[in-house]
PDB file of C-alpha atoms in Angstrom:
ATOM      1  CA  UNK A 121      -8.353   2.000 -10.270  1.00  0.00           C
ATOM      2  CA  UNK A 122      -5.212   3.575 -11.294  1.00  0.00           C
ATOM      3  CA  UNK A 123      -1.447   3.752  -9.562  1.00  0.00           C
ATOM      4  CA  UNK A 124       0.674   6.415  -9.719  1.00  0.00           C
ATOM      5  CA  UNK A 125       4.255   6.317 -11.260  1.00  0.00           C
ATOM      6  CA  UNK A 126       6.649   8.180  -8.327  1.00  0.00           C
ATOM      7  CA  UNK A 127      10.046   9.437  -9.695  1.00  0.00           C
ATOM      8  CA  UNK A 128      13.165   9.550  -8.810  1.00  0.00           C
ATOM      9  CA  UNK A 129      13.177   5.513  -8.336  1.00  0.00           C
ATOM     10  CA  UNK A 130      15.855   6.498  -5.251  1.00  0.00           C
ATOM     11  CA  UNK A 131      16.981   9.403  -3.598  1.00  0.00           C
ATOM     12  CA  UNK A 132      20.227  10.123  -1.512  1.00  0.00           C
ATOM     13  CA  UNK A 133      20.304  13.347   0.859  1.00  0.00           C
ATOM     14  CA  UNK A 134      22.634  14.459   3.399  1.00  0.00           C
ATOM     15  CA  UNK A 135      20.556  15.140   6.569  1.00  0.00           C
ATOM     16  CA  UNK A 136      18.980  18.866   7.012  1.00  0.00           C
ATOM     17  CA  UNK A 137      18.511  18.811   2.777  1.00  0.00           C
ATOM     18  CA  UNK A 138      15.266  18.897   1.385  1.00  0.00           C
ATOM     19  CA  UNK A 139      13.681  15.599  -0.502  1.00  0.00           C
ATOM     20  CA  UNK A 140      11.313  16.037  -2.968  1.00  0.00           C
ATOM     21  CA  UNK A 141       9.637  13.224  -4.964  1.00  0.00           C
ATOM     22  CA  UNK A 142       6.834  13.655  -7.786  1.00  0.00           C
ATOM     23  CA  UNK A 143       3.869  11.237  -8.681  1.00  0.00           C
ATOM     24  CA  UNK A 144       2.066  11.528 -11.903  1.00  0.00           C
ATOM     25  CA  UNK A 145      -0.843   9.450 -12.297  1.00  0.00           C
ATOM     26  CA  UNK A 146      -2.954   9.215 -16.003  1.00  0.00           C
ATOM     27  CA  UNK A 147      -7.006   9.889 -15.264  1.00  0.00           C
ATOM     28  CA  UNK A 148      -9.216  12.358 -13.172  1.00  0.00           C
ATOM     29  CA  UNK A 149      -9.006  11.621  -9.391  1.00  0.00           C
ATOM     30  CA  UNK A 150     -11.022  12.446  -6.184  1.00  0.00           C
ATOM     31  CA  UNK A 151      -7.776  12.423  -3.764  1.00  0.00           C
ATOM     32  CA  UNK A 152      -4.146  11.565  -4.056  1.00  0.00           C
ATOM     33  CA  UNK A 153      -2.471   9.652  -1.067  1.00  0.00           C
ATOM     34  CA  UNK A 154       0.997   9.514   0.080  1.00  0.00           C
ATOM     35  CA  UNK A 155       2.064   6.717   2.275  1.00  0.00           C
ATOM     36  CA  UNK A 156       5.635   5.730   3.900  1.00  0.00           C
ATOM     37  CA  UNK A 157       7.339   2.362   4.186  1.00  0.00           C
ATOM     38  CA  UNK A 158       9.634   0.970   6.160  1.00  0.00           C
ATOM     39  CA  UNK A 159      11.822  -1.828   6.316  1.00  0.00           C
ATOM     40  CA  UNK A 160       9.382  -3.318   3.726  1.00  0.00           C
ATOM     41  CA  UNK A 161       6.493  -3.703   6.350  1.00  0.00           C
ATOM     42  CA  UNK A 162       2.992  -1.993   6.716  1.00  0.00           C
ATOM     43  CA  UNK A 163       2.710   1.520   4.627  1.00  0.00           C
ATOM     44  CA  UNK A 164       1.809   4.180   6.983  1.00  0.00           C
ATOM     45  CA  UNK A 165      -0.660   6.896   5.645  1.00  0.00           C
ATOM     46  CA  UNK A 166       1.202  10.382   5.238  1.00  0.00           C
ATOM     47  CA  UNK A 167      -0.936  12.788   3.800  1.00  0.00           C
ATOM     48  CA  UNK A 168      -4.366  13.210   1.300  1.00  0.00           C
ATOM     49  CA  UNK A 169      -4.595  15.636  -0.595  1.00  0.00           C
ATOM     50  CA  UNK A 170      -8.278  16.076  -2.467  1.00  0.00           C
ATOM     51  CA  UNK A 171      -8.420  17.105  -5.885  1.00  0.00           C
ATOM     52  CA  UNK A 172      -9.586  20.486  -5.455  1.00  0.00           C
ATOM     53  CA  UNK A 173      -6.819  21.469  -3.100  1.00  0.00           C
ATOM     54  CA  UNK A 174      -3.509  22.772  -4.415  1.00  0.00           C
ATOM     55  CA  UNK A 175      -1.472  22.547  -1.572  1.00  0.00           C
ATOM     56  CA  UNK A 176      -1.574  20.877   1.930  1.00  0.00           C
ATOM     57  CA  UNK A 177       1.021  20.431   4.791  1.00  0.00           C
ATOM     58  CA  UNK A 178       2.042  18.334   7.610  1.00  0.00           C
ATOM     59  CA  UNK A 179       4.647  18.946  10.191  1.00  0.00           C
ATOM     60  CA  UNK A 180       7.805  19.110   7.888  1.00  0.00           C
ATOM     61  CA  UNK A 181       5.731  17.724   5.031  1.00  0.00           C
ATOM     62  CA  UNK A 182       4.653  19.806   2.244  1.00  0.00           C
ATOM     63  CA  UNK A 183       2.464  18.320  -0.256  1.00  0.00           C
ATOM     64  CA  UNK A 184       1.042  19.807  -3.510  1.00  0.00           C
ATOM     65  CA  UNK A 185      -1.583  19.148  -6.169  1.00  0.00           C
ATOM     66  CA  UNK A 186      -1.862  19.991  -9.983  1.00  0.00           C
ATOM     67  CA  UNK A 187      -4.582  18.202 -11.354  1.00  0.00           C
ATOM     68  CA  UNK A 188      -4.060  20.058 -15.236  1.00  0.00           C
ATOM     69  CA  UNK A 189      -0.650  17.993 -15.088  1.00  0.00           C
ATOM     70  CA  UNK A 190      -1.578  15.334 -13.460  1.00  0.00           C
ATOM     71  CA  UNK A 191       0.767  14.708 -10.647  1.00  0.00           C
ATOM     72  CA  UNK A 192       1.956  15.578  -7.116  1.00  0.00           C
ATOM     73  CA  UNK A 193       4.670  16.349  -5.425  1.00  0.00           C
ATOM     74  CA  UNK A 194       6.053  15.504  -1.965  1.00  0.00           C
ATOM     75  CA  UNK A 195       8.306  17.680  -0.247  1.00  0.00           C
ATOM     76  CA  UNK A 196       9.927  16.547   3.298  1.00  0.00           C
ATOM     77  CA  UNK A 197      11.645  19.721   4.350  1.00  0.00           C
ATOM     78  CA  UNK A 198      14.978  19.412   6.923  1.00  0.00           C
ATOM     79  CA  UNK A 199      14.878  15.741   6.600  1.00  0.00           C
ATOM     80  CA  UNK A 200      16.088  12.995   9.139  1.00  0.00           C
ATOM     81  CA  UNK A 201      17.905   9.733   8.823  1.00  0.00           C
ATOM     82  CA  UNK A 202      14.490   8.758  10.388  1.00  0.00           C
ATOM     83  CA  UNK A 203      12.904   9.750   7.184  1.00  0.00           C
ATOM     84  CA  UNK A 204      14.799   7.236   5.563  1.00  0.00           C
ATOM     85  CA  UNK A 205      11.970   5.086   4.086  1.00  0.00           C
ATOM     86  CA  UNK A 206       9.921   3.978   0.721  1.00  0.00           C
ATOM     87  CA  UNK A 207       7.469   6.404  -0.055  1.00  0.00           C
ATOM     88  CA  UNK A 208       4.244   5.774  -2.456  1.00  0.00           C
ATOM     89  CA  UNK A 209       1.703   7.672  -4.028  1.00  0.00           C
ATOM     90  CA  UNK A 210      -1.776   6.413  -4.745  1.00  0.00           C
ATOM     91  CA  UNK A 211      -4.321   8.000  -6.761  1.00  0.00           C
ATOM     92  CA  UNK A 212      -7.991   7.430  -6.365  1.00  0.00           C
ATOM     93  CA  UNK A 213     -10.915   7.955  -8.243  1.00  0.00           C
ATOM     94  CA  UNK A 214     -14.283   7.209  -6.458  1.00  0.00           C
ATOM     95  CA  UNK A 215     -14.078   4.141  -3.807  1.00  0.00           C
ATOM     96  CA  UNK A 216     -12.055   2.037  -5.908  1.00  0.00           C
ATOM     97  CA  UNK A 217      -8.928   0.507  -4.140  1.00  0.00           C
ATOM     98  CA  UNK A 218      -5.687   2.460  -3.246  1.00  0.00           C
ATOM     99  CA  UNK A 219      -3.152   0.429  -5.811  1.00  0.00           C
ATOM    100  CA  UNK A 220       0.886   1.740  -5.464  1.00  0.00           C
ATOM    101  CA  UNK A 221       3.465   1.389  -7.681  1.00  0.00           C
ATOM    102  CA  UNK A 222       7.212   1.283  -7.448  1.00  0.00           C
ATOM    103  CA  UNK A 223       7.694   4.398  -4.756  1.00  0.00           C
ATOM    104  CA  UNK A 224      10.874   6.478  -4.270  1.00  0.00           C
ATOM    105  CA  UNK A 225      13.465   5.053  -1.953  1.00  0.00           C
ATOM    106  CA  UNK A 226      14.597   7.830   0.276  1.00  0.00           C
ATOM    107  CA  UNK A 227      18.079   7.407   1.807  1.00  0.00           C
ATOM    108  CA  UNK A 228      18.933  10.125   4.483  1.00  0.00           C
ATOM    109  CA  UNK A 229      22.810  10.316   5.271  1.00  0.00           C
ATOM    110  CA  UNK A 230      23.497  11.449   8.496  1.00  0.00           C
TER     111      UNK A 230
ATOM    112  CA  UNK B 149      -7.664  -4.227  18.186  1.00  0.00           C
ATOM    113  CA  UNK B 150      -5.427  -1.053  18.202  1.00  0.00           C
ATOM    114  CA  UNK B 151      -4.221  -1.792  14.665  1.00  0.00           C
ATOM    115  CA  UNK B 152      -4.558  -3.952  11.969  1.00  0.00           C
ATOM    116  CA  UNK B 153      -3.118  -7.786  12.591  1.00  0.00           C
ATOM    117  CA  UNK B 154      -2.158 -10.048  10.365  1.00  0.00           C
ATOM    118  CA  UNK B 155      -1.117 -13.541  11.480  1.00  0.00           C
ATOM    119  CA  UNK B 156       0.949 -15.975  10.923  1.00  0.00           C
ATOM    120  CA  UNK B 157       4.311 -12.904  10.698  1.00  0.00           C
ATOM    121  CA  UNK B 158       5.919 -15.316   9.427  1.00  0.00           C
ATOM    122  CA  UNK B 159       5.129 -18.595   7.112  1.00  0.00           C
ATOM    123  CA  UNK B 160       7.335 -21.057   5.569  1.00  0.00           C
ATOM    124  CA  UNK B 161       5.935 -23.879   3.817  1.00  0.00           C
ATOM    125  CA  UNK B 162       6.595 -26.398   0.978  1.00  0.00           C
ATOM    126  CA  UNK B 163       6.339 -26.053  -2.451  1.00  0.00           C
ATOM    127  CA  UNK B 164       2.145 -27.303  -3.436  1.00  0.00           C
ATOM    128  CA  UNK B 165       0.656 -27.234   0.266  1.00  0.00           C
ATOM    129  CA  UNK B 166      -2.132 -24.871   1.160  1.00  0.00           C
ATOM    130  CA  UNK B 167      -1.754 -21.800   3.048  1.00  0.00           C
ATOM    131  CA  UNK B 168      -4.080 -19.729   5.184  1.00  0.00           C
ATOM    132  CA  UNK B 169      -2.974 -15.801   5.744  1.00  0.00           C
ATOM    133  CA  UNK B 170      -5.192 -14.221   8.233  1.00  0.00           C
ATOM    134  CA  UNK B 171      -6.189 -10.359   8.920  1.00  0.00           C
ATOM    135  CA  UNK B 172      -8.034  -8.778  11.817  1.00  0.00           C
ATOM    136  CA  UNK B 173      -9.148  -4.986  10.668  1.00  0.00           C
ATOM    137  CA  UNK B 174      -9.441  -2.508  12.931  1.00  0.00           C
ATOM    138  CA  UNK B 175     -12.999  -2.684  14.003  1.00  0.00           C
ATOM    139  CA  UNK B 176     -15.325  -0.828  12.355  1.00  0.00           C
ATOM    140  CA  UNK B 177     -13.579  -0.681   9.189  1.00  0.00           C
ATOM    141  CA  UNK B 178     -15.776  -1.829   6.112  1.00  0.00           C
ATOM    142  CA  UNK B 179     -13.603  -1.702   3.759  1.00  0.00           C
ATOM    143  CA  UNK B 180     -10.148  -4.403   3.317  1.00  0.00           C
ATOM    144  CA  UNK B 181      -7.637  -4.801   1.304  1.00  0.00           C
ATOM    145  CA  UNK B 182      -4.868  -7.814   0.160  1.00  0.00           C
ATOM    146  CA  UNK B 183      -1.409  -6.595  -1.453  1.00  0.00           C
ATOM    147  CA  UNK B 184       1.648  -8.755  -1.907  1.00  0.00           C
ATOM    148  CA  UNK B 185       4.644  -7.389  -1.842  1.00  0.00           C
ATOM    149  CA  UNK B 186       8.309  -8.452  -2.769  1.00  0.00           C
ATOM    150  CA  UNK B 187      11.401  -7.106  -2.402  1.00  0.00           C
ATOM    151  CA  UNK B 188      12.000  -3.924  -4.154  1.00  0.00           C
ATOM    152  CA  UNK B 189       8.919  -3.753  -5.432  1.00  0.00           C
ATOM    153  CA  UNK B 190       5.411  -1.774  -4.709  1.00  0.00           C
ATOM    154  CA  UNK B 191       2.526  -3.387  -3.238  1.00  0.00           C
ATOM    155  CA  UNK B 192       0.432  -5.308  -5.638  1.00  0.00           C
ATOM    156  CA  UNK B 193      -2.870  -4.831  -4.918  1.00  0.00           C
ATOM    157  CA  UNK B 194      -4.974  -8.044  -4.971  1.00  0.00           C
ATOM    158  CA  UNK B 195      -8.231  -7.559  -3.804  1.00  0.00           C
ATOM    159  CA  UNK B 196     -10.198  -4.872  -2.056  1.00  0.00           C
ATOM    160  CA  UNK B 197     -13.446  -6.264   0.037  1.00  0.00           C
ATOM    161  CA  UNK B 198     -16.336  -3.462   1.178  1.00  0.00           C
ATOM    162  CA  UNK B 199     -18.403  -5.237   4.040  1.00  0.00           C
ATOM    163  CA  UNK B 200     -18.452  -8.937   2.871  1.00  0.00           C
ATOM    164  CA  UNK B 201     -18.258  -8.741  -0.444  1.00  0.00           C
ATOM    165  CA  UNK B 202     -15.585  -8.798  -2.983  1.00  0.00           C
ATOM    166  CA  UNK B 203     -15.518  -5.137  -4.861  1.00  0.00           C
ATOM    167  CA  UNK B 204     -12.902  -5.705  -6.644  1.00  0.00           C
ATOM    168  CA  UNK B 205     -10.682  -8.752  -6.780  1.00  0.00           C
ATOM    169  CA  UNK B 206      -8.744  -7.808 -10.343  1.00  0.00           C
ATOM    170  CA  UNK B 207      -5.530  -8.023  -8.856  1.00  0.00           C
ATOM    171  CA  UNK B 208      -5.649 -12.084  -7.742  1.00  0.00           C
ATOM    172  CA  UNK B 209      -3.008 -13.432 -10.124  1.00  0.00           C
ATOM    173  CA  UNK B 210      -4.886 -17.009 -10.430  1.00  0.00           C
ATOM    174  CA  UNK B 211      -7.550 -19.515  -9.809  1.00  0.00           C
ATOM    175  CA  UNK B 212      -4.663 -20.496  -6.812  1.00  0.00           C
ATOM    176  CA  UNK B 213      -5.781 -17.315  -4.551  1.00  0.00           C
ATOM    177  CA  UNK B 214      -8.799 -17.053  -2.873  1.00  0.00           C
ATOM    178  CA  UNK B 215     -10.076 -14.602  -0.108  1.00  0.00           C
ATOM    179  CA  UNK B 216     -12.701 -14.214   2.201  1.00  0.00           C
ATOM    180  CA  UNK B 217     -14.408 -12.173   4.684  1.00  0.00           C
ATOM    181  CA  UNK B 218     -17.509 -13.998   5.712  1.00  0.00           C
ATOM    182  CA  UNK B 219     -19.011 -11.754   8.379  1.00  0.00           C
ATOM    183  CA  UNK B 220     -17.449  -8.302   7.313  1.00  0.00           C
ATOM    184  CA  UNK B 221     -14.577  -8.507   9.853  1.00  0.00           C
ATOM    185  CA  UNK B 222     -11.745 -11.195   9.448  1.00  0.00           C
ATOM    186  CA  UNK B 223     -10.778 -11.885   6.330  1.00  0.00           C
ATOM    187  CA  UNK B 224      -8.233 -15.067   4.847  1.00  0.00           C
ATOM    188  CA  UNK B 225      -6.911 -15.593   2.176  1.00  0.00           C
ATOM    189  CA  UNK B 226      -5.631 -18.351   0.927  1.00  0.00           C
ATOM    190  CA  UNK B 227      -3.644 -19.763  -1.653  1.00  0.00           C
ATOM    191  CA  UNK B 228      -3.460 -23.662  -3.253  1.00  0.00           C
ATOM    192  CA  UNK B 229      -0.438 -25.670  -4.285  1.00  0.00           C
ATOM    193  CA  UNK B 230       1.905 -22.969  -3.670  1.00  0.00           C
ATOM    194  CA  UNK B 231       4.953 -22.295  -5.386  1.00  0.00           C
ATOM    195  CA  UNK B 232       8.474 -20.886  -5.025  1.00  0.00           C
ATOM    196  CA  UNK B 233       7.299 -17.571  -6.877  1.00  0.00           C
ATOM    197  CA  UNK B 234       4.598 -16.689  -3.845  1.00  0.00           C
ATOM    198  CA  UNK B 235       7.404 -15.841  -1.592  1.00  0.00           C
ATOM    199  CA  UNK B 236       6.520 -12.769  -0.900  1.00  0.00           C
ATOM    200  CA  UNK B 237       5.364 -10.442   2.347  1.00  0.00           C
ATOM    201  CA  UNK B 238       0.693  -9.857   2.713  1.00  0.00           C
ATOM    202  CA  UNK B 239       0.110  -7.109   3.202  1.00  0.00           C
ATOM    203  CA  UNK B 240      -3.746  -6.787   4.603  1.00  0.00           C
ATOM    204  CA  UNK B 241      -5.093  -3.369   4.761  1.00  0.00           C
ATOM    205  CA  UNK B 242      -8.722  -1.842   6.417  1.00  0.00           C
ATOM    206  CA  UNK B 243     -10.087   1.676   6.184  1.00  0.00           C
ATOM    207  CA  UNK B 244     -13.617   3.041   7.312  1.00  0.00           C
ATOM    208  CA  UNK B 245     -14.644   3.274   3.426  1.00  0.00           C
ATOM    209  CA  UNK B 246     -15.525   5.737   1.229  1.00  0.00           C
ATOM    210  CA  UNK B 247     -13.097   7.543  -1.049  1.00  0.00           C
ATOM    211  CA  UNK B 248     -11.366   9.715   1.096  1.00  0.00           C
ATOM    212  CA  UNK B 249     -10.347   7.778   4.025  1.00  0.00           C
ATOM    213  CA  UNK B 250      -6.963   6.655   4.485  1.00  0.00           C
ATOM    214  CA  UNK B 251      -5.923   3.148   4.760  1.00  0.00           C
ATOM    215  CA  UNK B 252      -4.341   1.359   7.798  1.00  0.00           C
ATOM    216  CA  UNK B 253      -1.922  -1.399   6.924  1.00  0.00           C
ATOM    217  CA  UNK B 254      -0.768  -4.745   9.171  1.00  0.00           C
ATOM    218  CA  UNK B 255       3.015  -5.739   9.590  1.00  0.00           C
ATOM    219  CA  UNK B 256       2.651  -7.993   6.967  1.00  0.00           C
ATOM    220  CA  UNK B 257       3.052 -11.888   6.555  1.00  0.00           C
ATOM    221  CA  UNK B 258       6.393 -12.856   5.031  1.00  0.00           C
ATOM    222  CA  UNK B 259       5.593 -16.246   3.337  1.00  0.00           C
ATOM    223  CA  UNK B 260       8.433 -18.678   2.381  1.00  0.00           C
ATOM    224  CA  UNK B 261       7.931 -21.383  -0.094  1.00  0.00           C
ATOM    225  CA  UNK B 262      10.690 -23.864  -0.370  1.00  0.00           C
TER     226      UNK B 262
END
């Protein structure tokens, strides 16, 4: 198993701005996962992208895939204070477990 | 259940008694998984079951931690003699298996050792 390093370590957006936070991870991968946390509770699942997609969205979430670099990138477009959260990438390779590493603390200013 | 459940939410105990942290998966989920989590940090993964067995339990800092999932389902785990430094919030985990499934976390136990 591998985790993913996300960067910035914390973020700090006016409400309507754009976020965007980046993962790289170091070997080949099936699927990258981004999850959500808040208030240091349960992680909820966000989005999956698999390794031979380049791009997938959600709602206001945009995420993309380059495998030759080796990272991801999460984009939450016209953001809420609601969006105001931890957010974690985990990269998988075959069934082995999801394992996360520091995330990106979001802060949304309203 | 609806979700996954973890029991006690909260846990305070003293420093070197036992603890017991349950989970309830959502049913039908094979696979489980223990992280620990404290504050400001990611979730350290512990150890990931599929079905009853343990896959891959890497992540179990000591001979202290032990978990188990006897019939596939309900999983414990438990630590010995616990000290100040296992404060932290369980986090139990279940998804349906396989590599591209997504994982469904509990709220978490917050344990206190004092």
């Amino acid at each position: 198993s591998q985790q993913g390093e996300e960067d910035p370590q914390a973020l700090s957006i006016q409400e309507g701005e754009n976020a965007t936070m980046n993962c790289s991870y170091k070997t080949s991968i099936n699927n990258l996962q981004w999850y959500r946390q808040n208030s240091g509770r349960g992680l909820v699942h966000l989005i999956l992208i698999r390794s031979n997609e380049r791009e997938k969205h959600s709602g206001r979430l945009r995420v993309t895939l380059d495998t030759s670099k080796k990272s991801s990138s999460l984009l939450i477009t016209a953001s809420r204070a609601a969006d105001t959260a931890s957010y974690f990438c985990a990269p998988r390779s075959g069934n082995t477990p999801l394992v996360f590493g520091k995330g990106t603390r979001l802060s949304v200013i309203a | 259940g609806a979700g996954v459940s973890q029991t006690p939410s909260n846990k305070v105990t003293e420093k070197g008694k036992y603890v017991e942290l349950r989970c309830d998966p959502i049913s039908g989920h094979t696979a489980l998984y223990w992280y620990r989590q404290s504050l400001g940090q990611g979730p350290e993964f512990l150890i990931y079951f599929q079905g009853t067995g343990a896959a891959d339990d890497s992540g179990l800092p000591n001979d202290r931690f032990f978990a188990v999932r006897p019939e596939g389902s309900v999983s414990t785990l438990k630590i010995q003699r616990t000290e100040r430094g296992d404060s932290a919030v369980y986090l139990c985990a279940s998804s349906l298996g396989g590599p591209d499934t997504e994982a469904f976390f509990g709220q978490g136990t917050r344990l206190t050792v004092v």
